[in-house]
mmCIF file with all atom_site columns, C-alpha atoms in Angstrom:
data_model
loop_
_atom_site.group_PDB
_atom_site.id
_atom_site.type_symbol
_atom_site.label_atom_id
_atom_site.label_alt_id
_atom_site.label_comp_id
_atom_site.label_asym_id
_atom_site.label_entity_id
_atom_site.label_seq_id
_atom_site.pdbx_PDB_ins_code
_atom_site.Cartn_x
_atom_site.Cartn_y
_atom_site.Cartn_z
_atom_site.occupancy
_atom_site.B_iso_or_equiv
_atom_site.pdbx_formal_charge
_atom_site.auth_seq_id
_atom_site.auth_comp_id
_atom_site.auth_asym_id
_atom_site.auth_atom_id
_atom_site.pdbx_PDB_model_num
ATOM 1   C CA . GLU A 1 1   ? 0.000   0.000  0.000   1.00 85.00 ? 1   GLU A CA 1
ATOM 2   C CA . LEU A 1 2   ? 1.352   3.370  -1.030  1.00 88.00 ? 2   LEU A CA 1
ATOM 3   C CA . LYS A 1 3   ? 1.951   5.804  1.809   1.00 91.00 ? 3   LYS A CA 1
ATOM 4   C CA . VAL A 1 4   ? 2.900   9.435  1.326   1.00 95.00 ? 4   VAL A CA 1
ATOM 5   C CA . GLU A 1 5   ? 4.507   11.411 4.129   1.00 95.00 ? 5   GLU A CA 1
ATOM 6   C CA . GLN A 1 6   ? 5.332   15.085 4.233   1.00 96.00 ? 6   GLN A CA 1
ATOM 7   C CA . ASN A 1 7   ? 7.529   16.928 6.635   1.00 96.00 ? 7   ASN A CA 1
ATOM 8   C CA . PRO A 1 8   ? 7.383   19.168 8.344   1.00 96.00 ? 8   PRO A CA 1
ATOM 9   C CA . LEU A 1 9   ? 3.666   19.266 9.049   1.00 95.00 ? 9   LEU A CA 1
ATOM 10  C CA . PHE A 1 10  ? 3.877   22.860 10.202  1.00 95.00 ? 10  PHE A CA 1
ATOM 11  C CA . LEU A 1 11  ? 6.396   25.463 9.158   1.00 94.00 ? 11  LEU A CA 1
ATOM 12  C CA . SER A 1 12  ? 6.617   29.000 10.427  1.00 95.00 ? 12  SER A CA 1
ATOM 13  C CA . MET A 1 13  ? 9.249   31.012 8.653   1.00 92.00 ? 13  MET A CA 1
ATOM 14  C CA . GLN A 1 14  ? 10.353  34.591 8.378   1.00 94.00 ? 14  GLN A CA 1
ATOM 15  C CA . GLU A 1 15  ? 10.053  36.543 5.175   1.00 96.00 ? 15  GLU A CA 1
ATOM 16  C CA . GLY A 1 16  ? 13.188  36.402 3.083   1.00 96.00 ? 16  GLY A CA 1
ATOM 17  C CA . LYS A 1 17  ? 14.313  33.011 4.368   1.00 96.00 ? 17  LYS A CA 1
ATOM 18  C CA . ASN A 1 18  ? 14.700  29.767 2.431   1.00 96.00 ? 18  ASN A CA 1
ATOM 19  C CA . TYR A 1 19  ? 13.263  26.424 3.355   1.00 95.00 ? 19  TYR A CA 1
ATOM 20  C CA . THR A 1 20  ? 12.451  22.987 1.943   1.00 97.00 ? 20  THR A CA 1
ATOM 21  C CA . ILE A 1 21  ? 9.384   20.781 2.312   1.00 97.00 ? 21  ILE A CA 1
ATOM 22  C CA . TYR A 1 22  ? 9.930   17.063 1.862   1.00 98.00 ? 22  TYR A CA 1
ATOM 23  C CA . CYS A 1 23  ? 7.605   14.441 0.413   1.00 97.00 ? 23  CYS A CA 1
ATOM 24  C CA . ASN A 1 24  ? 8.502   10.772 0.828   1.00 96.00 ? 24  ASN A CA 1
ATOM 25  C CA . TYR A 1 25  ? 6.525   7.892  -0.621  1.00 95.00 ? 25  TYR A CA 1
ATOM 26  C CA . SER A 1 26  ? 6.734   4.197  0.091   1.00 94.00 ? 26  SER A CA 1
ATOM 27  C CA . THR A 1 27  ? 6.397   2.405  -3.264  1.00 88.00 ? 27  THR A CA 1
ATOM 28  C CA . THR A 1 28  ? 7.531   2.995  -6.806  1.00 84.00 ? 28  THR A CA 1
ATOM 29  C CA . SER A 1 29  ? 5.580   5.615  -8.734  1.00 83.00 ? 29  SER A CA 1
ATOM 30  C CA . ASP A 1 30  ? 6.083   7.521  -11.943 1.00 79.00 ? 30  ASP A CA 1
ATOM 31  C CA . ARG A 1 31  ? 4.300   10.773 -11.153 1.00 87.00 ? 31  ARG A CA 1
ATOM 32  C CA . LEU A 1 32  ? 4.195   13.301 -8.392  1.00 93.00 ? 32  LEU A CA 1
ATOM 33  C CA . TYR A 1 33  ? 2.108   16.442 -8.046  1.00 94.00 ? 33  TYR A CA 1
ATOM 34  C CA . TRP A 1 34  ? 2.302   19.476 -5.803  1.00 97.00 ? 34  TRP A CA 1
ATOM 35  C CA . TYR A 1 35  ? -0.786  21.465 -4.865  1.00 97.00 ? 35  TYR A CA 1
ATOM 36  C CA . ARG A 1 36  ? -1.449  24.574 -2.810  1.00 97.00 ? 36  ARG A CA 1
ATOM 37  C CA . GLN A 1 37  ? -4.515  25.128 -0.639  1.00 95.00 ? 37  GLN A CA 1
ATOM 38  C CA . ASP A 1 38  ? -5.449  28.454 0.930   1.00 95.00 ? 38  ASP A CA 1
ATOM 39  C CA . PRO A 1 39  ? -7.581  28.313 4.109   1.00 90.00 ? 39  PRO A CA 1
ATOM 40  C CA . GLY A 1 40  ? -11.157 27.320 3.313   1.00 88.00 ? 40  GLY A CA 1
ATOM 41  C CA . LYS A 1 41  ? -10.401 27.086 -0.389  1.00 92.00 ? 41  LYS A CA 1
ATOM 42  C CA . SER A 1 42  ? -9.881  24.394 -2.990  1.00 93.00 ? 42  SER A CA 1
ATOM 43  C CA . LEU A 1 43  ? -6.598  23.025 -4.300  1.00 94.00 ? 43  LEU A CA 1
ATOM 44  C CA . GLU A 1 44  ? -4.511  24.773 -6.916  1.00 95.00 ? 44  GLU A CA 1
ATOM 45  C CA . SER A 1 45  ? -2.116  22.787 -9.066  1.00 94.00 ? 45  SER A CA 1
ATOM 46  C CA . LEU A 1 46  ? 1.510   23.916 -8.767  1.00 96.00 ? 46  LEU A CA 1
ATOM 47  C CA . PHE A 1 47  ? 3.740   21.296 -10.407 1.00 95.00 ? 47  PHE A CA 1
ATOM 48  C CA . VAL A 1 48  ? 3.626   17.944 -12.159 1.00 92.00 ? 48  VAL A CA 1
ATOM 49  C CA . LEU A 1 49  ? 6.826   15.893 -12.014 1.00 93.00 ? 49  LEU A CA 1
ATOM 50  C CA . LEU A 1 50  ? 6.934   12.974 -14.409 1.00 87.00 ? 50  LEU A CA 1
ATOM 51  C CA . SER A 1 51  ? 10.466  11.630 -14.422 1.00 83.00 ? 51  SER A CA 1
ATOM 52  C CA . ASN A 1 52  ? 13.485  11.041 -12.262 1.00 85.00 ? 52  ASN A CA 1
ATOM 53  C CA . GLY A 1 53  ? 15.488  14.203 -11.904 1.00 87.00 ? 53  GLY A CA 1
ATOM 54  C CA . ALA A 1 54  ? 12.622  16.435 -13.020 1.00 90.00 ? 54  ALA A CA 1
ATOM 55  C CA . VAL A 1 55  ? 12.827  19.987 -11.757 1.00 93.00 ? 55  VAL A CA 1
ATOM 56  C CA . LYS A 1 56  ? 10.126  22.627 -12.141 1.00 95.00 ? 56  LYS A CA 1
ATOM 57  C CA . GLN A 1 57  ? 10.239  26.242 -11.000 1.00 96.00 ? 57  GLN A CA 1
ATOM 58  C CA . GLU A 1 58  ? 7.593   28.919 -10.701 1.00 95.00 ? 58  GLU A CA 1
ATOM 59  C CA . GLY A 1 59  ? 8.490   32.156 -8.991  1.00 96.00 ? 59  GLY A CA 1
ATOM 60  C CA . ARG A 1 60  ? 9.883   31.451 -5.525  1.00 96.00 ? 60  ARG A CA 1
ATOM 61  C CA . LEU A 1 61  ? 8.940   27.769 -5.598  1.00 97.00 ? 61  LEU A CA 1
ATOM 62  C CA . MET A 1 62  ? 11.010  24.965 -7.073  1.00 98.00 ? 62  MET A CA 1
ATOM 63  C CA . ALA A 1 63  ? 10.047  21.290 -7.041  1.00 98.00 ? 63  ALA A CA 1
ATOM 64  C CA . SER A 1 64  ? 12.219  18.282 -7.785  1.00 96.00 ? 64  SER A CA 1
ATOM 65  C CA . LEU A 1 65  ? 11.756  14.531 -7.979  1.00 95.00 ? 65  LEU A CA 1
ATOM 66  C CA . ASP A 1 66  ? 14.108  11.659 -7.186  1.00 94.00 ? 66  ASP A CA 1
ATOM 67  C CA . THR A 1 67  ? 12.252  8.460  -8.033  1.00 91.00 ? 67  THR A CA 1
ATOM 68  C CA . LYS A 1 68  ? 15.088  6.255  -6.839  1.00 92.00 ? 68  LYS A CA 1
ATOM 69  C CA . ALA A 1 69  ? 14.973  7.778  -3.368  1.00 94.00 ? 69  ALA A CA 1
ATOM 70  C CA . ARG A 1 70  ? 11.161  8.104  -3.591  1.00 94.00 ? 70  ARG A CA 1
ATOM 71  C CA . LEU A 1 71  ? 11.527  11.709 -2.574  1.00 96.00 ? 71  LEU A CA 1
ATOM 72  C CA . SER A 1 72  ? 10.293  15.035 -3.818  1.00 97.00 ? 72  SER A CA 1
ATOM 73  C CA . THR A 1 73  ? 11.223  18.423 -2.453  1.00 97.00 ? 73  THR A CA 1
ATOM 74  C CA . LEU A 1 74  ? 9.496   21.784 -2.653  1.00 98.00 ? 74  LEU A CA 1
ATOM 75  C CA . HIS A 1 75  ? 12.027  24.532 -2.082  1.00 98.00 ? 75  HIS A CA 1
ATOM 76  C CA . ILE A 1 76  ? 10.965  28.010 -1.085  1.00 96.00 ? 76  ILE A CA 1
ATOM 77  C CA . THR A 1 77  ? 13.328  30.856 -1.872  1.00 96.00 ? 77  THR A CA 1
ATOM 78  C CA . ALA A 1 78  ? 13.123  34.208 -0.096  1.00 95.00 ? 78  ALA A CA 1
ATOM 79  C CA . ALA A 1 79  ? 9.684   33.548 1.329   1.00 95.00 ? 79  ALA A CA 1
ATOM 80  C CA . VAL A 1 80  ? 6.977   36.194 1.199   1.00 96.00 ? 80  VAL A CA 1
ATOM 81  C CA . HIS A 1 81  ? 3.701   36.389 3.113   1.00 95.00 ? 81  HIS A CA 1
ATOM 82  C CA . ASP A 1 82  ? 1.666   35.480 0.009   1.00 95.00 ? 82  ASP A CA 1
ATOM 83  C CA . LEU A 1 83  ? 3.170   31.996 0.102   1.00 96.00 ? 83  LEU A CA 1
ATOM 84  C CA . SER A 1 84  ? 1.371   31.237 3.371   1.00 97.00 ? 84  SER A CA 1
ATOM 85  C CA . ALA A 1 85  ? -0.859  28.215 2.626   1.00 96.00 ? 85  ALA A CA 1
ATOM 86  C CA . THR A 1 86  ? -0.973  24.453 2.999   1.00 96.00 ? 86  THR A CA 1
ATOM 87  C CA . TYR A 1 87  ? 1.064   22.505 0.460   1.00 97.00 ? 87  TYR A CA 1
ATOM 88  C CA . PHE A 1 88  ? 0.212   18.954 -0.527  1.00 96.00 ? 88  PHE A CA 1
ATOM 89  C CA . CYS A 1 89  ? 2.141   16.440 -2.533  1.00 96.00 ? 89  CYS A CA 1
ATOM 90  C CA . ALA A 1 90  ? 0.251   13.643 -4.270  1.00 95.00 ? 90  ALA A CA 1
ATOM 91  C CA . VAL A 1 91  ? 1.679   10.480 -5.768  1.00 93.00 ? 91  VAL A CA 1
ATOM 92  C CA . ALA A 1 92  ? 0.191   8.268  -8.445  1.00 87.00 ? 92  ALA A CA 1
ATOM 93  C CA . GLN A 1 93  ? -0.837  5.005  -6.850  1.00 82.00 ? 93  GLN A CA 1
ATOM 94  C CA . SER A 1 94  ? 0.726   2.915  -9.610  1.00 73.00 ? 94  SER A CA 1
ATOM 95  C CA . TYR A 1 95  ? 1.690   3.075  -13.240 1.00 68.00 ? 95  TYR A CA 1
ATOM 96  C CA . ASN A 1 96  ? -1.065  3.759  -15.748 1.00 65.00 ? 96  ASN A CA 1
ATOM 97  C CA . THR A 1 97  ? -3.540  4.962  -13.159 1.00 70.00 ? 97  THR A CA 1
ATOM 98  C CA . ASP A 1 98  ? -5.228  8.242  -12.326 1.00 75.00 ? 98  ASP A CA 1
ATOM 99  C CA . LYS A 1 99  ? -5.510  7.433  -8.631  1.00 84.00 ? 99  LYS A CA 1
ATOM 100 C CA . LEU A 1 100 ? -3.545  9.791  -6.441  1.00 89.00 ? 100 LEU A CA 1
ATOM 101 C CA . ILE A 1 101 ? -2.542  9.331  -2.824  1.00 91.00 ? 101 ILE A CA 1
ATOM 102 C CA . PHE A 1 102 ? -2.167  12.646 -1.019  1.00 93.00 ? 102 PHE A CA 1
ATOM 103 C CA . GLY A 1 103 ? 0.259   13.502 1.722   1.00 94.00 ? 103 GLY A CA 1
ATOM 104 C CA . THR A 1 104 ? -0.947  15.005 4.977   1.00 91.00 ? 104 THR A CA 1
ATOM 105 C CA . GLY A 1 105 ? 0.055   18.496 3.908   1.00 94.00 ? 105 GLY A CA 1
ATOM 106 C CA . THR A 1 106 ? 2.513   21.074 5.187   1.00 96.00 ? 106 THR A CA 1
ATOM 107 C CA . ARG A 1 107 ? 1.005   24.196 6.643   1.00 96.00 ? 107 ARG A CA 1
ATOM 108 C CA . LEU A 1 108 ? 3.307   27.117 5.897   1.00 96.00 ? 108 LEU A CA 1
ATOM 109 C CA . GLN A 1 109 ? 3.074   30.444 7.657   1.00 96.00 ? 109 GLN A CA 1
ATOM 110 C CA . VAL A 1 110 ? 5.356   33.274 6.588   1.00 96.00 ? 110 VAL A CA 1
ATOM 111 C CA . PHE A 1 111 ? 5.672   36.191 8.976   1.00 93.00 ? 111 PHE A CA 1
ATOM 112 C CA . PRO A 1 112 ? 7.390   39.589 8.614   1.00 88.00 ? 112 PRO A CA 1
ATOM 113 C CA . SER B 2 1   ? -10.959 27.234 -21.111 1.00 82.00 ? 1   SER B CA 1
ATOM 114 C CA . GLN B 2 2   ? -12.179 24.565 -18.754 1.00 84.00 ? 2   GLN B CA 1
ATOM 115 C CA . THR B 2 3   ? -14.111 25.300 -15.590 1.00 91.00 ? 3   THR B CA 1
ATOM 116 C CA . ILE B 2 4   ? -15.496 23.096 -12.870 1.00 95.00 ? 4   ILE B CA 1
ATOM 117 C CA . HIS B 2 5   ? -18.507 23.923 -10.732 1.00 96.00 ? 5   HIS B CA 1
ATOM 118 C CA . GLN B 2 6   ? -19.767 22.444 -7.507  1.00 97.00 ? 6   GLN B CA 1
ATOM 119 C CA . TRP B 2 7   ? -22.934 23.109 -5.561  1.00 96.00 ? 7   TRP B CA 1
ATOM 120 C CA . PRO B 2 8   ? -24.001 23.793 -3.050  1.00 97.00 ? 8   PRO B CA 1
ATOM 121 C CA . ALA B 2 9   ? -21.014 25.601 -1.583  1.00 96.00 ? 9   ALA B CA 1
ATOM 122 C CA . THR B 2 10  ? -22.049 24.851 1.980   1.00 97.00 ? 10  THR B CA 1
ATOM 123 C CA . LEU B 2 11  ? -24.583 22.481 3.448   1.00 97.00 ? 11  LEU B CA 1
ATOM 124 C CA . VAL B 2 12  ? -25.789 21.689 6.964   1.00 97.00 ? 12  VAL B CA 1
ATOM 125 C CA . GLN B 2 13  ? -27.784 18.494 7.230   1.00 97.00 ? 13  GLN B CA 1
ATOM 126 C CA . PRO B 2 14  ? -29.171 16.411 10.121  1.00 97.00 ? 14  PRO B CA 1
ATOM 127 C CA . VAL B 2 15  ? -28.016 12.863 10.712  1.00 97.00 ? 15  VAL B CA 1
ATOM 128 C CA . GLY B 2 16  ? -30.075 10.406 8.705   1.00 97.00 ? 16  GLY B CA 1
ATOM 129 C CA . SER B 2 17  ? -31.027 12.858 5.974   1.00 97.00 ? 17  SER B CA 1
ATOM 130 C CA . PRO B 2 18  ? -30.227 12.277 2.284   1.00 97.00 ? 18  PRO B CA 1
ATOM 131 C CA . LEU B 2 19  ? -27.456 14.011 0.366   1.00 97.00 ? 19  LEU B CA 1
ATOM 132 C CA . SER B 2 20  ? -26.897 15.078 -3.197  1.00 97.00 ? 20  SER B CA 1
ATOM 133 C CA . LEU B 2 21  ? -23.835 17.050 -4.285  1.00 98.00 ? 21  LEU B CA 1
ATOM 134 C CA . GLU B 2 22  ? -23.350 18.006 -7.884  1.00 98.00 ? 22  GLU B CA 1
ATOM 135 C CA . CYS B 2 23  ? -20.264 18.662 -9.968  1.00 98.00 ? 23  CYS B CA 1
ATOM 136 C CA . THR B 2 24  ? -20.186 19.817 -13.565 1.00 97.00 ? 24  THR B CA 1
ATOM 137 C CA . VAL B 2 25  ? -17.298 20.508 -15.909 1.00 96.00 ? 25  VAL B CA 1
ATOM 138 C CA . GLU B 2 26  ? -17.325 22.872 -18.865 1.00 95.00 ? 26  GLU B CA 1
ATOM 139 C CA . GLY B 2 27  ? -14.984 23.239 -21.793 1.00 91.00 ? 27  GLY B CA 1
ATOM 140 C CA . THR B 2 28  ? -13.844 19.638 -22.164 1.00 88.00 ? 28  THR B CA 1
ATOM 141 C CA . SER B 2 29  ? -15.210 16.326 -23.340 1.00 87.00 ? 29  SER B CA 1
ATOM 142 C CA . ASN B 2 30  ? -14.931 12.870 -21.811 1.00 90.00 ? 30  ASN B CA 1
ATOM 143 C CA . PRO B 2 31  ? -13.062 14.009 -18.715 1.00 91.00 ? 31  PRO B CA 1
ATOM 144 C CA . ASN B 2 32  ? -12.046 11.700 -15.921 1.00 91.00 ? 32  ASN B CA 1
ATOM 145 C CA . LEU B 2 33  ? -13.943 12.783 -12.808 1.00 94.00 ? 33  LEU B CA 1
ATOM 146 C CA . TYR B 2 34  ? -13.153 12.326 -9.129  1.00 94.00 ? 34  TYR B CA 1
ATOM 147 C CA . TRP B 2 35  ? -14.762 12.859 -5.725  1.00 96.00 ? 35  TRP B CA 1
ATOM 148 C CA . TYR B 2 36  ? -12.492 13.490 -2.753  1.00 95.00 ? 36  TYR B CA 1
ATOM 149 C CA . ARG B 2 37  ? -13.231 14.198 0.895   1.00 95.00 ? 37  ARG B CA 1
ATOM 150 C CA . GLN B 2 38  ? -11.047 16.272 3.175   1.00 93.00 ? 38  GLN B CA 1
ATOM 151 C CA . ALA B 2 39  ? -11.632 16.011 6.902   1.00 86.00 ? 39  ALA B CA 1
ATOM 152 C CA . ALA B 2 40  ? -10.779 19.076 8.974   1.00 80.00 ? 40  ALA B CA 1
ATOM 153 C CA . GLY B 2 41  ? -7.018  19.662 9.001   1.00 76.00 ? 41  GLY B CA 1
ATOM 154 C CA . ARG B 2 42  ? -6.326  16.535 7.009   1.00 79.00 ? 42  ARG B CA 1
ATOM 155 C CA . GLY B 2 43  ? -5.271  15.439 3.551   1.00 84.00 ? 43  GLY B CA 1
ATOM 156 C CA . LEU B 2 44  ? -7.539  14.295 0.757   1.00 91.00 ? 44  LEU B CA 1
ATOM 157 C CA . GLN B 2 45  ? -9.098  10.878 0.464   1.00 91.00 ? 45  GLN B CA 1
ATOM 158 C CA . LEU B 2 46  ? -10.270 9.625  -2.930  1.00 92.00 ? 46  LEU B CA 1
ATOM 159 C CA . LEU B 2 47  ? -13.867 8.406  -2.716  1.00 94.00 ? 47  LEU B CA 1
ATOM 160 C CA . PHE B 2 48  ? -14.910 7.711  -6.315  1.00 94.00 ? 48  PHE B CA 1
ATOM 161 C CA . TYR B 2 49  ? -13.609 8.160  -9.807  1.00 90.00 ? 49  TYR B CA 1
ATOM 162 C CA . SER B 2 50  ? -15.180 7.809  -13.222 1.00 92.00 ? 50  SER B CA 1
ATOM 163 C CA . VAL B 2 51  ? -13.726 7.428  -16.706 1.00 89.00 ? 51  VAL B CA 1
ATOM 164 C CA . GLY B 2 52  ? -17.053 7.666  -18.536 1.00 91.00 ? 52  GLY B CA 1
ATOM 165 C CA . ILE B 2 53  ? -20.837 7.823  -18.295 1.00 94.00 ? 53  ILE B CA 1
ATOM 166 C CA . GLY B 2 54  ? -22.135 5.192  -15.919 1.00 92.00 ? 54  GLY B CA 1
ATOM 167 C CA . GLN B 2 55  ? -18.621 3.998  -15.040 1.00 92.00 ? 55  GLN B CA 1
ATOM 168 C CA . ILE B 2 56  ? -17.917 4.467  -11.341 1.00 93.00 ? 56  ILE B CA 1
ATOM 169 C CA . SER B 2 57  ? -15.113 3.035  -9.230  1.00 90.00 ? 57  SER B CA 1
ATOM 170 C CA . SER B 2 58  ? -15.408 3.160  -5.465  1.00 89.00 ? 58  SER B CA 1
ATOM 171 C CA . GLU B 2 59  ? -12.275 3.481  -3.407  1.00 84.00 ? 59  GLU B CA 1
ATOM 172 C CA . VAL B 2 60  ? -13.553 3.384  0.152   1.00 80.00 ? 60  VAL B CA 1
ATOM 173 C CA . PRO B 2 61  ? -16.446 1.355  1.603   1.00 68.00 ? 61  PRO B CA 1
ATOM 174 C CA . GLN B 2 62  ? -18.970 3.785  3.025   1.00 79.00 ? 62  GLN B CA 1
ATOM 175 C CA . ASN B 2 63  ? -22.564 4.901  2.873   1.00 89.00 ? 63  ASN B CA 1
ATOM 176 C CA . LEU B 2 64  ? -21.893 7.225  -0.052  1.00 94.00 ? 64  LEU B CA 1
ATOM 177 C CA . SER B 2 65  ? -22.482 6.542  -3.730  1.00 95.00 ? 65  SER B CA 1
ATOM 178 C CA . ALA B 2 66  ? -21.670 8.326  -6.957  1.00 96.00 ? 66  ALA B CA 1
ATOM 179 C CA . SER B 2 67  ? -23.275 8.543  -10.366 1.00 96.00 ? 67  SER B CA 1
ATOM 180 C CA . ARG B 2 68  ? -22.350 10.005 -13.723 1.00 97.00 ? 68  ARG B CA 1
ATOM 181 C CA . PRO B 2 69  ? -25.544 10.512 -15.697 1.00 96.00 ? 69  PRO B CA 1
ATOM 182 C CA . GLN B 2 70  ? -23.935 12.770 -18.303 1.00 96.00 ? 70  GLN B CA 1
ATOM 183 C CA . ASP B 2 71  ? -20.430 13.146 -19.688 1.00 95.00 ? 71  ASP B CA 1
ATOM 184 C CA . ARG B 2 72  ? -19.605 16.237 -17.661 1.00 95.00 ? 72  ARG B CA 1
ATOM 185 C CA . GLN B 2 73  ? -21.782 15.688 -14.593 1.00 97.00 ? 73  GLN B CA 1
ATOM 186 C CA . PHE B 2 74  ? -20.781 13.820 -11.460 1.00 97.00 ? 74  PHE B CA 1
ATOM 187 C CA . ILE B 2 75  ? -23.085 13.396 -8.466  1.00 98.00 ? 75  ILE B CA 1
ATOM 188 C CA . LEU B 2 76  ? -22.290 12.288 -4.925  1.00 97.00 ? 76  LEU B CA 1
ATOM 189 C CA . SER B 2 77  ? -25.183 10.903 -2.913  1.00 97.00 ? 77  SER B CA 1
ATOM 190 C CA . SER B 2 78  ? -26.171 9.330  0.342   1.00 96.00 ? 78  SER B CA 1
ATOM 191 C CA . LYS B 2 79  ? -29.468 7.899  1.525   1.00 95.00 ? 79  LYS B CA 1
ATOM 192 C CA . LYS B 2 80  ? -28.721 8.518  5.217   1.00 96.00 ? 80  LYS B CA 1
ATOM 193 C CA . LEU B 2 81  ? -25.957 10.807 6.402   1.00 96.00 ? 81  LEU B CA 1
ATOM 194 C CA . LEU B 2 82  ? -23.707 9.951  9.343   1.00 94.00 ? 82  LEU B CA 1
ATOM 195 C CA . LEU B 2 83  ? -21.864 12.382 11.607  1.00 94.00 ? 83  LEU B CA 1
ATOM 196 C CA . SER B 2 84  ? -18.621 11.057 10.134  1.00 92.00 ? 84  SER B CA 1
ATOM 197 C CA . ASP B 2 85  ? -19.680 12.247 6.672   1.00 94.00 ? 85  ASP B CA 1
ATOM 198 C CA . SER B 2 86  ? -18.908 15.841 7.645   1.00 94.00 ? 86  SER B CA 1
ATOM 199 C CA . GLY B 2 87  ? -16.056 17.317 5.660   1.00 94.00 ? 87  GLY B CA 1
ATOM 200 C CA . PHE B 2 88  ? -14.990 19.287 2.634   1.00 95.00 ? 88  PHE B CA 1
ATOM 201 C CA . TYR B 2 89  ? -15.984 17.501 -0.575  1.00 97.00 ? 89  TYR B CA 1
ATOM 202 C CA . LEU B 2 90  ? -13.965 18.254 -3.650  1.00 97.00 ? 90  LEU B CA 1
ATOM 203 C CA . CYS B 2 91  ? -14.680 17.262 -7.214  1.00 97.00 ? 91  CYS B CA 1
ATOM 204 C CA . ALA B 2 92  ? -11.814 17.128 -9.685  1.00 95.00 ? 92  ALA B CA 1
ATOM 205 C CA . TRP B 2 93  ? -11.337 16.452 -13.372 1.00 93.00 ? 93  TRP B CA 1
ATOM 206 C CA . SER B 2 94  ? -8.486  15.427 -15.601 1.00 89.00 ? 94  SER B CA 1
ATOM 207 C CA . GLY B 2 95  ? -8.229  15.106 -19.354 1.00 83.00 ? 95  GLY B CA 1
ATOM 208 C CA . PRO B 2 96  ? -8.966  11.828 -21.098 1.00 69.00 ? 96  PRO B CA 1
ATOM 209 C CA . SER B 2 97  ? -5.791  11.980 -23.158 1.00 57.00 ? 97  SER B CA 1
ATOM 210 C CA . GLY B 2 98  ? -3.588  10.288 -20.657 1.00 59.00 ? 98  GLY B CA 1
ATOM 211 C CA . TYR B 2 99  ? -3.141  9.453  -17.059 1.00 58.00 ? 99  TYR B CA 1
ATOM 212 C CA . THR B 2 100 ? -0.334  11.969 -16.653 1.00 61.00 ? 100 THR B CA 1
ATOM 213 C CA . ASP B 2 101 ? -2.789  14.840 -16.731 1.00 76.00 ? 101 ASP B CA 1
ATOM 214 C CA . THR B 2 102 ? -3.028  17.101 -13.735 1.00 86.00 ? 102 THR B CA 1
ATOM 215 C CA . GLN B 2 103 ? -6.217  16.846 -11.723 1.00 91.00 ? 103 GLN B CA 1
ATOM 216 C CA . TYR B 2 104 ? -8.004  20.190 -11.451 1.00 92.00 ? 104 TYR B CA 1
ATOM 217 C CA . PHE B 2 105 ? -10.190 20.784 -8.457  1.00 95.00 ? 105 PHE B CA 1
ATOM 218 C CA . GLY B 2 106 ? -13.534 22.489 -8.073  1.00 96.00 ? 106 GLY B CA 1
ATOM 219 C CA . PRO B 2 107 ? -14.351 25.038 -5.356  1.00 96.00 ? 107 PRO B CA 1
ATOM 220 C CA . GLY B 2 108 ? -15.679 22.364 -2.991  1.00 96.00 ? 108 GLY B CA 1
ATOM 221 C CA . THR B 2 109 ? -18.749 21.790 -0.825  1.00 97.00 ? 109 THR B CA 1
ATOM 222 C CA . ARG B 2 110 ? -18.423 22.107 2.917   1.00 96.00 ? 110 ARG B CA 1
ATOM 223 C CA . LEU B 2 111 ? -20.796 19.611 4.546   1.00 96.00 ? 111 LEU B CA 1
ATOM 224 C CA . THR B 2 112 ? -21.677 19.662 8.239   1.00 96.00 ? 112 THR B CA 1
ATOM 225 C CA . VAL B 2 113 ? -23.772 16.832 9.590   1.00 96.00 ? 113 VAL B CA 1
ATOM 226 C CA . LEU B 2 114 ? -25.410 17.580 12.947  1.00 96.00 ? 114 LEU B CA 1
#
């Protein structure tokens, strides 16, 4: 059974600082997704990572995937308050399937 | 462009009452459709998914059911709600072209069962 773990669960960081959120998964998969959720809102797609070594960047966020280590990272550069949200990774349950298993989420709070 | 709608946005229902949540997608054909539930402060749990009209796969045994009467309509139902059914229900769609498509989420329905 595929399990997806994120850490940390909570992250409070100062504006301008860098930090990394980690997403580990327990069985082989070929796809990993990152989503953002603002309080009380739906999920917004951030990145889709489809191969080992894939790296995607958008603004202050950069995501990478290491399928051999079963690890994805979401790196935050020079955090700003607008990045405060909960971030979820989701892993495809197996090859050739649409079923995603979501991590527990990392709640990020950026303060001045 | 594609859009996804859910209604109602919020719902408060007594235990034992029926439920019907609706999800519709515009701007695409033959989408894959999904129902997820998010308990307070938790991650998402896949409840149902559908690859076509009348084709429903259930992921978790429960007192909920799903139907897809039209290509771009997905309905979540219950005959008798339980307290444990409270949560944030999200509908999502992905393109039919391949399983690597991103899943795009609707605005959600917040259900409180009292």
